[in-house]
Backbone as numpy.savetxt, mean C-alpha at the origin, in Angstrom:
# Nx Ny Nz CAx CAy CAz Cx Cy Cz
-18.90 -53.77 39.76 -19.87 -52.57 39.68 -18.67 -51.61 39.78
-18.08 -51.65 40.59 -17.10 -50.38 40.80 -16.04 -50.24 39.70
-16.19 -51.46 38.87 -15.02 -51.83 37.67 -15.79 -51.18 36.35
-17.03 -51.48 36.46 -17.63 -51.32 35.13 -17.96 -49.50 35.37
-18.11 -49.11 36.58 -17.92 -47.85 37.11 -17.13 -46.69 36.18
-15.47 -47.33 37.10 -14.36 -46.79 36.43 -14.66 -46.81 35.00
-14.64 -47.85 34.45 -14.80 -47.96 32.28 -15.81 -47.18 32.24
-16.33 -46.98 32.82 -17.98 -45.79 31.92 -17.05 -44.50 32.35
-16.32 -44.20 33.17 -15.09 -43.28 33.32 -14.34 -42.53 32.60
-13.96 -43.73 32.02 -12.62 -43.98 31.08 -13.54 -43.47 29.89
-14.40 -43.99 29.52 -15.25 -43.93 28.10 -15.61 -42.35 27.99
-16.17 -42.10 28.55 -16.56 -40.77 29.32 -15.58 -39.80 28.88
-14.61 -39.83 29.57 -13.35 -39.33 29.56 -12.73 -38.73 27.83
-12.62 -40.28 27.52 -12.12 -40.46 26.19 -13.04 -39.86 25.39
-14.49 -39.85 25.52 -15.28 -39.46 24.53 -15.65 -37.80 24.78
-14.93 -37.10 25.62 -14.76 -36.02 25.54 -13.80 -35.68 24.83
-12.81 -36.35 25.37 -11.43 -35.89 24.88 -11.50 -36.06 22.72
-12.11 -37.10 22.31 -12.60 -36.72 21.23 -13.24 -35.68 20.47
-14.43 -35.32 21.61 -15.09 -34.30 21.28 -14.12 -32.62 21.39
-13.52 -32.98 22.02 -12.18 -31.89 21.81 -11.38 -31.82 21.18
-10.66 -32.98 20.33 -9.71 -32.89 18.79 -10.69 -32.63 18.25
-12.11 -33.05 18.12 -13.05 -32.68 16.57 -13.04 -30.87 16.56
-13.18 -30.40 18.07 -13.13 -29.01 17.88 -11.61 -28.47 17.54
-10.83 -28.99 18.31 -9.50 -28.80 17.71 -9.20 -28.45 16.82
-9.62 -29.93 16.05 -9.23 -30.21 14.39 -9.95 -28.68 13.37
-11.08 -28.40 13.70 -12.33 -27.77 13.06 -11.42 -26.20 13.17
-11.22 -25.87 14.38 -10.35 -24.68 14.50 -8.78 -24.50 13.82
-8.10 -25.81 13.78 -6.84 -25.68 13.04 -7.79 -25.05 11.41
-8.43 -25.42 10.82 -8.96 -25.90 9.81 -8.83 -24.32 9.68
-9.81 -23.76 10.38 -10.09 -22.35 9.86 -9.30 -21.31 10.38
-8.09 -21.99 11.05 -6.87 -20.81 11.33 -5.96 -21.36 9.86
-6.14 -22.20 9.38 -5.73 -22.54 8.21 -5.73 -21.56 6.96
-7.31 -21.82 6.93 -7.87 -20.60 5.96 -7.80 -19.16 6.37
-7.79 -18.95 7.30 -7.21 -17.57 7.41 -6.02 -16.97 7.45
-5.05 -18.16 7.42 -3.76 -17.95 6.82 -3.51 -17.63 5.55
-4.38 -18.62 4.64 -4.31 -18.67 3.00 -4.66 -16.72 3.33
-5.43 -16.03 3.48 -6.56 -15.23 3.31 -5.49 -14.24 3.33
-4.85 -14.29 4.53 -3.95 -13.17 4.84 -2.48 -13.11 4.12
-1.59 -14.36 3.21 -1.14 -14.70 2.59 -1.28 -14.17 1.04
-2.73 -14.27 0.68 -3.10 -13.59 -0.58 -2.98 -12.17 0.14
-3.58 -11.59 0.86 -3.78 -9.90 1.06 -2.29 -9.44 1.12
-1.25 -10.47 1.49 0.16 -9.56 1.67 0.46 -9.88 0.37
0.29 -10.86 -0.61 0.82 -11.05 -1.73 0.80 -9.37 -2.54
-1.07 -9.48 -2.43 -1.78 -8.54 -3.12 -1.37 -7.00 -2.63
-0.94 -6.93 -1.46 -0.77 -5.44 -1.08 0.81 -5.63 -1.62
1.91 -6.52 -1.69 2.89 -6.67 -1.97 3.15 -5.55 -3.60
1.95 -5.95 -4.38 1.96 -5.76 -5.70 1.50 -4.71 -5.84
0.75 -3.78 -4.83 0.07 -2.62 -4.48 0.95 -1.75 -4.99
2.15 -1.94 -3.82 3.13 -1.27 -3.15 4.14 -0.91 -4.15
4.62 -2.05 -5.03 5.24 -1.87 -6.15 4.99 -0.87 -7.23
3.55 -1.14 -7.57 2.62 -0.32 -8.41 2.71 1.25 -8.45
2.28 0.91 -6.82 2.69 2.33 -6.44 4.02 3.19 -6.51
5.32 2.49 -6.72 6.25 2.90 -6.31 6.28 3.15 -7.70
6.40 2.37 -8.63 6.26 2.57 -9.98 5.54 4.36 -10.45
4.59 4.15 -10.06 3.37 5.81 -10.17 4.41 6.98 -9.71
5.02 6.44 -8.36 5.61 8.02 -7.50 7.09 8.12 -8.52
7.31 7.08 -8.71 8.82 7.62 -9.87 8.85 8.05 -11.06
7.43 8.08 -11.87 6.94 8.59 -12.80 6.82 9.72 -12.42
5.91 10.48 -11.45 5.13 11.42 -10.99 6.57 12.28 -10.50
7.42 11.99 -9.98 9.02 12.56 -9.89 9.69 13.15 -11.23
9.72 12.06 -12.13 10.11 12.51 -13.29 9.08 13.47 -14.11
7.84 13.60 -13.85 7.14 14.73 -14.52 7.24 15.95 -13.77
7.31 15.63 -12.56 7.23 16.85 -11.79 8.84 18.19 -11.88
9.87 16.87 -12.18 11.35 17.38 -12.38 11.17 18.10 -13.62
10.65 17.56 -15.00 10.64 18.22 -16.28 9.97 19.52 -16.08
8.64 19.36 -15.64 7.82 20.50 -15.55 8.48 21.69 -14.74
9.15 21.23 -13.88 9.69 22.31 -12.75 10.79 22.72 -13.97
11.59 22.38 -14.79 12.39 23.25 -15.74 11.88 23.71 -16.48
11.09 23.52 -16.98 10.11 24.40 -18.19 9.11 25.04 -17.60
9.17 25.19 -16.20 8.41 26.57 -15.92 9.91 28.07 -15.74
10.35 27.25 -14.87 11.95 28.36 -14.87 12.22 28.51 -16.30
12.65 27.91 -17.31 12.59 28.52 -18.72 11.53 29.28 -19.17
10.68 28.92 -19.49 9.63 30.12 -19.11 9.32 31.00 -18.60
9.48 31.29 -17.62 9.77 32.33 -16.33 11.14 33.82 -16.74
12.00 32.74 -17.25 13.38 33.52 -17.72 13.11 34.23 -18.94
11.99 33.29 -19.94 11.97 33.82 -21.26 10.97 35.13 -20.95
9.57 35.05 -20.34 9.29 35.87 -20.20 9.73 37.10 -19.31
10.67 37.19 -18.12 11.11 37.80 -17.62 12.37 38.56 -18.70
13.00 37.88 -19.66 13.70 39.09 -20.47 12.88 39.69 -21.44
11.80 39.24 -22.06 10.97 40.22 -23.00 10.66 41.12 -22.11
10.14 40.79 -20.89 9.42 42.35 -19.81 10.80 43.14 -19.92
11.62 42.67 -19.75 12.79 43.46 -19.71 13.18 44.14 -20.57
12.92 43.80 -22.51 13.12 44.32 -23.22 12.48 45.39 -23.71
10.97 45.21 -23.00 10.13 46.01 -23.49 10.08 47.38 -22.48
10.72 47.17 -21.23 10.96 48.27 -20.10 11.83 48.96 -21.02
13.03 48.70 -21.53 14.19 49.19 -22.36 14.00 50.18 -23.29
13.28 49.24 -24.47 12.72 49.99 -25.44 11.83 51.29 -25.04
10.79 50.91 -24.36 10.02 52.01 -23.96 10.55 53.34 -23.31
11.60 52.63 -21.96 12.47 53.93 -21.46 13.49 54.48 -22.72
13.73 53.71 -23.90 14.68 54.94 -25.26 13.43 55.15 -25.63
12.65 55.03 -25.78 11.22 55.50 -26.42 11.01 57.06 -26.14
11.50 56.90 -24.59 10.40 58.27 -23.92 11.36 59.17 -24.03
12.49 58.80 -23.70 14.12 59.48 -23.74 13.90 60.53 -25.42
13.47 59.39 -26.42 13.87 59.98 -27.44 12.89 61.79 -27.19
11.66 61.61 -26.84 10.68 62.42 -27.32 10.49 63.54 -25.98
């Protein structure tokens, strides 16, 4: 009788352990799925960062070229303005 009671206790404990192991297995599978998703997101972000870096490098080149053109146009406009002032002064001194 006592032995049957002990065996029943052991069987119950083993059943509880089996349920715990099934739950643990489910958790492990779910975590594996989550890790796969995280891995895919990391790869996607890596590609996005590389693409962003290329775009920034292109924007930097455009900005440098634009700055050169703005300086050149400003200098030409300043020279033309100075020439107009000199011509006007010279014309006013003649009259």
